[in-house]
């Protein structure tokens, strides 16, 4: 069993899962590395390099994800869904009593909640990592996920339950 040292998590081995929390903009963001589907993790391997880059540069990764959220048409769909589907009490709790309910106002409440990687040994899997955003986990379980490939480049933004 090879032990690899990764940013945020320290010593890790294949077959296990690791969680910690980081502060981003005054809010906690859960960081998760799920290696349960990985049979082997070697120092210097493609996976080691990805995890080192992705979690070692977590602030920049989250900032890149924020930019992707700001530019994606999927974000407008996510916000419209919440304006249409959440009841008035929930929207007031999220936005405050003096803020009109608009998609733009709700966009201001979007914040990162998780940065994670769940790499699997599958040639067809493009997503190596993700940053999830939420308006408020208390009122909506639906997240906006910014997905990254093995070179830590954004490959898409999607809505996830």
PDB file of C-alpha atoms in Angstrom:
ATOM      1  CA  UNK A   1       0.000   0.000   0.000  1.00  0.00           C
ATOM      2  CA  UNK A   2       1.507   3.284  -1.153  1.00  0.00           C
ATOM      3  CA  UNK A   3       0.961   6.400   0.935  1.00  0.00           C
ATOM      4  CA  UNK A   4       0.799   9.682  -0.975  1.00  0.00           C
ATOM      5  CA  UNK A   5       0.772  13.092   0.706  1.00  0.00           C
ATOM      6  CA  UNK A   6      -1.781  15.495  -0.757  1.00  0.00           C
ATOM      7  CA  UNK A   7      -2.654  19.121  -0.002  1.00  0.00           C
ATOM      8  CA  UNK A   8      -5.539  19.519   2.472  1.00  0.00           C
ATOM      9  CA  UNK A   9      -5.648  15.814   3.329  1.00  0.00           C
ATOM     10  CA  UNK A  10      -2.097  14.834   4.251  1.00  0.00           C
ATOM     11  CA  UNK A  11      -1.245  11.133   3.928  1.00  0.00           C
ATOM     12  CA  UNK A  12      -3.773   9.227   1.787  1.00  0.00           C
ATOM     13  CA  UNK A  13      -4.040   5.716   0.381  1.00  0.00           C
ATOM     14  CA  UNK A  14      -6.185   4.184  -2.328  1.00  0.00           C
ATOM     15  CA  UNK A  15      -9.488   2.687  -1.214  1.00  0.00           C
ATOM     16  CA  UNK A  16     -10.332   5.324   1.411  1.00  0.00           C
ATOM     17  CA  UNK A  17     -12.262   8.587   1.637  1.00  0.00           C
ATOM     18  CA  UNK A  18     -11.032  11.852   3.140  1.00  0.00           C
ATOM     19  CA  UNK A  19     -12.890  14.973   4.258  1.00  0.00           C
ATOM     20  CA  UNK A  20     -11.865  18.318   5.651  1.00  0.00           C
ATOM     21  CA  UNK A  21     -13.148  21.878   5.588  1.00  0.00           C
ATOM     22  CA  UNK A  22     -11.621  25.077   4.242  1.00  0.00           C
ATOM     23  CA  UNK A  23     -12.678  28.690   4.624  1.00  0.00           C
ATOM     24  CA  UNK A  24     -13.530  30.576   1.452  1.00  0.00           C
ATOM     25  CA  UNK A  25     -14.886  34.091   1.737  1.00  0.00           C
ATOM     26  CA  UNK A  26     -15.823  33.570   5.374  1.00  0.00           C
ATOM     27  CA  UNK A  27     -17.851  30.430   4.660  1.00  0.00           C
ATOM     28  CA  UNK A  28     -16.875  26.817   5.232  1.00  0.00           C
ATOM     29  CA  UNK A  29     -16.412  24.714   2.106  1.00  0.00           C
ATOM     30  CA  UNK A  30     -16.246  20.952   2.510  1.00  0.00           C
ATOM     31  CA  UNK A  31     -13.291  19.343   0.733  1.00  0.00           C
ATOM     32  CA  UNK A  32     -13.699  15.658  -0.093  1.00  0.00           C
ATOM     33  CA  UNK A  33     -11.460  13.128  -1.761  1.00  0.00           C
ATOM     34  CA  UNK A  34     -13.134   9.805  -2.457  1.00  0.00           C
ATOM     35  CA  UNK A  35     -10.600   7.153  -3.388  1.00  0.00           C
ATOM     36  CA  UNK A  36     -12.842   4.182  -2.588  1.00  0.00           C
ATOM     37  CA  UNK A  37     -12.978   3.157  -6.272  1.00  0.00           C
ATOM     38  CA  UNK A  38      -9.228   3.593  -6.796  1.00  0.00           C
ATOM     39  CA  UNK A  39      -7.212   0.384  -6.559  1.00  0.00           C
ATOM     40  CA  UNK A  40      -3.775   1.997  -6.598  1.00  0.00           C
ATOM     41  CA  UNK A  41      -2.405   5.494  -6.038  1.00  0.00           C
ATOM     42  CA  UNK A  42       1.260   6.028  -6.799  1.00  0.00           C
ATOM     43  CA  UNK A  43       3.351   9.132  -6.197  1.00  0.00           C
ATOM     44  CA  UNK A  44       3.773  10.967  -9.501  1.00  0.00           C
ATOM     45  CA  UNK A  45       0.854   9.173 -11.172  1.00  0.00           C
ATOM     46  CA  UNK A  46      -1.685  11.080 -13.250  1.00  0.00           C
ATOM     47  CA  UNK A  47      -4.134  10.905 -10.345  1.00  0.00           C
ATOM     48  CA  UNK A  48      -1.548  12.129  -7.827  1.00  0.00           C
ATOM     49  CA  UNK A  49      -0.655  15.035 -10.118  1.00  0.00           C
ATOM     50  CA  UNK A  50      -4.340  15.930 -10.577  1.00  0.00           C
ATOM     51  CA  UNK A  51      -5.140  15.809  -6.853  1.00  0.00           C
ATOM     52  CA  UNK A  52      -2.029  17.809  -5.982  1.00  0.00           C
ATOM     53  CA  UNK A  53      -2.940  20.491  -8.536  1.00  0.00           C
ATOM     54  CA  UNK A  54      -6.684  20.501  -7.805  1.00  0.00           C
ATOM     55  CA  UNK A  55      -6.519  20.565  -4.007  1.00  0.00           C
ATOM     56  CA  UNK A  56      -3.201  22.409  -3.799  1.00  0.00           C
ATOM     57  CA  UNK A  57      -4.739  25.290  -5.739  1.00  0.00           C
ATOM     58  CA  UNK A  58      -8.201  25.006  -4.203  1.00  0.00           C
ATOM     59  CA  UNK A  59      -8.718  28.777  -3.905  1.00  0.00           C
ATOM     60  CA  UNK A  60      -7.942  29.301  -7.587  1.00  0.00           C
ATOM     61  CA  UNK A  61     -10.085  26.286  -8.508  1.00  0.00           C
ATOM     62  CA  UNK A  62     -13.050  27.752  -6.611  1.00  0.00           C
ATOM     63  CA  UNK A  63     -12.471  31.171  -8.214  1.00  0.00           C
ATOM     64  CA  UNK A  64     -12.366  29.509 -11.643  1.00  0.00           C
ATOM     65  CA  UNK A  65     -15.605  27.708 -10.787  1.00  0.00           C
ATOM     66  CA  UNK A  66     -17.205  31.005  -9.728  1.00  0.00           C
ATOM     67  CA  UNK A  67     -16.297  32.489 -13.112  1.00  0.00           C
ATOM     68  CA  UNK A  68     -17.789  29.470 -14.881  1.00  0.00           C
ATOM     69  CA  UNK A  69     -20.996  29.876 -12.851  1.00  0.00           C
ATOM     70  CA  UNK A  70     -21.165  33.574 -13.762  1.00  0.00           C
ATOM     71  CA  UNK A  71     -20.797  32.795 -17.480  1.00  0.00           C
ATOM     72  CA  UNK A  72     -22.942  29.662 -17.794  1.00  0.00           C
ATOM     73  CA  UNK A  73     -26.519  29.692 -19.131  1.00  0.00           C
ATOM     74  CA  UNK A  74     -27.151  26.758 -16.777  1.00  0.00           C
ATOM     75  CA  UNK A  75     -26.910  29.198 -13.869  1.00  0.00           C
ATOM     76  CA  UNK A  76     -29.901  31.187 -15.160  1.00  0.00           C
ATOM     77  CA  UNK A  77     -31.886  27.943 -15.407  1.00  0.00           C
ATOM     78  CA  UNK A  78     -30.885  27.014 -11.829  1.00  0.00           C
ATOM     79  CA  UNK A  79     -31.891  30.441 -10.483  1.00  0.00           C
ATOM     80  CA  UNK A  80     -35.188  30.525 -12.408  1.00  0.00           C
ATOM     81  CA  UNK A  81     -36.077  27.095 -11.040  1.00  0.00           C
ATOM     82  CA  UNK A  82     -35.572  28.332  -7.475  1.00  0.00           C
ATOM     83  CA  UNK A  83     -37.503  31.578  -7.981  1.00  0.00           C
ATOM     84  CA  UNK A  84     -40.387  29.580  -9.495  1.00  0.00           C
ATOM     85  CA  UNK A  85     -40.366  26.621  -7.101  1.00  0.00           C
ATOM     86  CA  UNK A  86     -39.424  27.894  -3.633  1.00  0.00           C
ATOM     87  CA  UNK A  87     -42.206  29.305  -1.499  1.00  0.00           C
ATOM     88  CA  UNK A  88     -42.230  32.929  -0.370  1.00  0.00           C
ATOM     89  CA  UNK A  89     -41.092  32.107   3.164  1.00  0.00           C
ATOM     90  CA  UNK A  90     -38.025  30.235   1.904  1.00  0.00           C
ATOM     91  CA  UNK A  91     -37.109  32.991  -0.552  1.00  0.00           C
ATOM     92  CA  UNK A  92     -37.524  35.631   2.170  1.00  0.00           C
ATOM     93  CA  UNK A  93     -35.339  33.598   4.515  1.00  0.00           C
ATOM     94  CA  UNK A  94     -32.629  33.318   1.856  1.00  0.00           C
ATOM     95  CA  UNK A  95     -32.775  36.890   0.534  1.00  0.00           C
ATOM     96  CA  UNK A  96     -33.952  38.821   3.565  1.00  0.00           C
ATOM     97  CA  UNK A  97     -37.260  40.633   4.040  1.00  0.00           C
ATOM     98  CA  UNK A  98     -36.265  43.808   2.188  1.00  0.00           C
ATOM     99  CA  UNK A  99     -34.817  42.240  -0.968  1.00  0.00           C
ATOM    100  CA  UNK A 100     -37.138  41.755  -3.944  1.00  0.00           C
ATOM    101  CA  UNK A 101     -37.255  38.183  -5.230  1.00  0.00           C
ATOM    102  CA  UNK A 102     -35.324  38.172  -8.486  1.00  0.00           C
ATOM    103  CA  UNK A 103     -32.924  35.798 -10.163  1.00  0.00           C
ATOM    104  CA  UNK A 104     -30.204  38.450  -9.828  1.00  0.00           C
ATOM    105  CA  UNK A 105     -30.786  38.732  -6.074  1.00  0.00           C
ATOM    106  CA  UNK A 106     -30.678  34.955  -5.739  1.00  0.00           C
ATOM    107  CA  UNK A 107     -27.453  34.849  -7.787  1.00  0.00           C
ATOM    108  CA  UNK A 108     -25.821  36.962  -5.075  1.00  0.00           C
ATOM    109  CA  UNK A 109     -26.548  34.160  -2.588  1.00  0.00           C
ATOM    110  CA  UNK A 110     -24.854  31.421  -4.638  1.00  0.00           C
ATOM    111  CA  UNK A 111     -21.770  30.214  -2.816  1.00  0.00           C
ATOM    112  CA  UNK A 112     -19.413  27.243  -2.978  1.00  0.00           C
ATOM    113  CA  UNK A 113     -20.270  24.431  -0.579  1.00  0.00           C
ATOM    114  CA  UNK A 114     -18.048  21.548  -1.694  1.00  0.00           C
ATOM    115  CA  UNK A 115     -14.836  20.976  -3.624  1.00  0.00           C
ATOM    116  CA  UNK A 116     -14.415  17.295  -4.295  1.00  0.00           C
ATOM    117  CA  UNK A 117     -12.864  14.587  -6.388  1.00  0.00           C
ATOM    118  CA  UNK A 118     -14.122  11.056  -6.872  1.00  0.00           C
ATOM    119  CA  UNK A 119     -11.787   9.661  -9.507  1.00  0.00           C
ATOM    120  CA  UNK A 120     -12.597   6.278 -10.950  1.00  0.00           C
ATOM    121  CA  UNK A 121     -10.423   4.129 -13.140  1.00  0.00           C
ATOM    122  CA  UNK A 122     -12.577   4.433 -16.253  1.00  0.00           C
ATOM    123  CA  UNK A 123     -11.341   5.716 -19.585  1.00  0.00           C
ATOM    124  CA  UNK A 124     -14.821   7.102 -20.371  1.00  0.00           C
ATOM    125  CA  UNK A 125     -15.069   9.247 -17.227  1.00  0.00           C
ATOM    126  CA  UNK A 126     -14.151  12.854 -17.955  1.00  0.00           C
ATOM    127  CA  UNK A 127     -14.976  14.418 -14.586  1.00  0.00           C
ATOM    128  CA  UNK A 128     -12.075  14.262 -12.152  1.00  0.00           C
ATOM    129  CA  UNK A 129     -13.232  16.980  -9.776  1.00  0.00           C
ATOM    130  CA  UNK A 130     -16.082  19.345  -9.060  1.00  0.00           C
ATOM    131  CA  UNK A 131     -17.033  22.452  -7.117  1.00  0.00           C
ATOM    132  CA  UNK A 132     -20.663  22.531  -5.980  1.00  0.00           C
ATOM    133  CA  UNK A 133     -22.605  25.740  -5.350  1.00  0.00           C
ATOM    134  CA  UNK A 134     -25.863  26.296  -3.469  1.00  0.00           C
ATOM    135  CA  UNK A 135     -28.144  29.196  -2.649  1.00  0.00           C
ATOM    136  CA  UNK A 136     -28.896  27.718   0.776  1.00  0.00           C
ATOM    137  CA  UNK A 137     -28.660  24.052   1.740  1.00  0.00           C
ATOM    138  CA  UNK A 138     -31.457  24.479   4.288  1.00  0.00           C
ATOM    139  CA  UNK A 139     -33.997  25.324   1.586  1.00  0.00           C
ATOM    140  CA  UNK A 140     -32.710  23.486  -1.476  1.00  0.00           C
ATOM    141  CA  UNK A 141     -30.792  20.273  -2.000  1.00  0.00           C
ATOM    142  CA  UNK A 142     -30.237  21.162  -5.650  1.00  0.00           C
ATOM    143  CA  UNK A 143     -26.686  22.215  -6.438  1.00  0.00           C
ATOM    144  CA  UNK A 144     -24.925  23.824  -9.339  1.00  0.00           C
ATOM    145  CA  UNK A 145     -21.845  21.714 -10.127  1.00  0.00           C
ATOM    146  CA  UNK A 146     -18.807  22.979 -12.012  1.00  0.00           C
ATOM    147  CA  UNK A 147     -16.947  19.954 -13.354  1.00  0.00           C
ATOM    148  CA  UNK A 148     -13.218  19.715 -14.059  1.00  0.00           C
ATOM    149  CA  UNK A 149     -11.241  17.317 -16.248  1.00  0.00           C
ATOM    150  CA  UNK A 150      -7.969  15.582 -15.383  1.00  0.00           C
ATOM    151  CA  UNK A 151      -6.003  18.735 -16.240  1.00  0.00           C
ATOM    152  CA  UNK A 152      -8.164  20.796 -13.836  1.00  0.00           C
ATOM    153  CA  UNK A 153      -9.892  22.665 -16.655  1.00  0.00           C
ATOM    154  CA  UNK A 154     -13.633  23.398 -16.522  1.00  0.00           C
ATOM    155  CA  UNK A 155     -15.586  21.028 -18.748  1.00  0.00           C
ATOM    156  CA  UNK A 156     -19.119  22.010 -17.826  1.00  0.00           C
ATOM    157  CA  UNK A 157     -21.686  23.382 -15.426  1.00  0.00           C
ATOM    158  CA  UNK A 158     -24.702  21.274 -14.549  1.00  0.00           C
ATOM    159  CA  UNK A 159     -27.589  21.117 -12.114  1.00  0.00           C
ATOM    160  CA  UNK A 160     -27.450  18.215  -9.657  1.00  0.00           C
ATOM    161  CA  UNK A 161     -29.850  16.927  -7.020  1.00  0.00           C
TER     162      UNK A 161
END
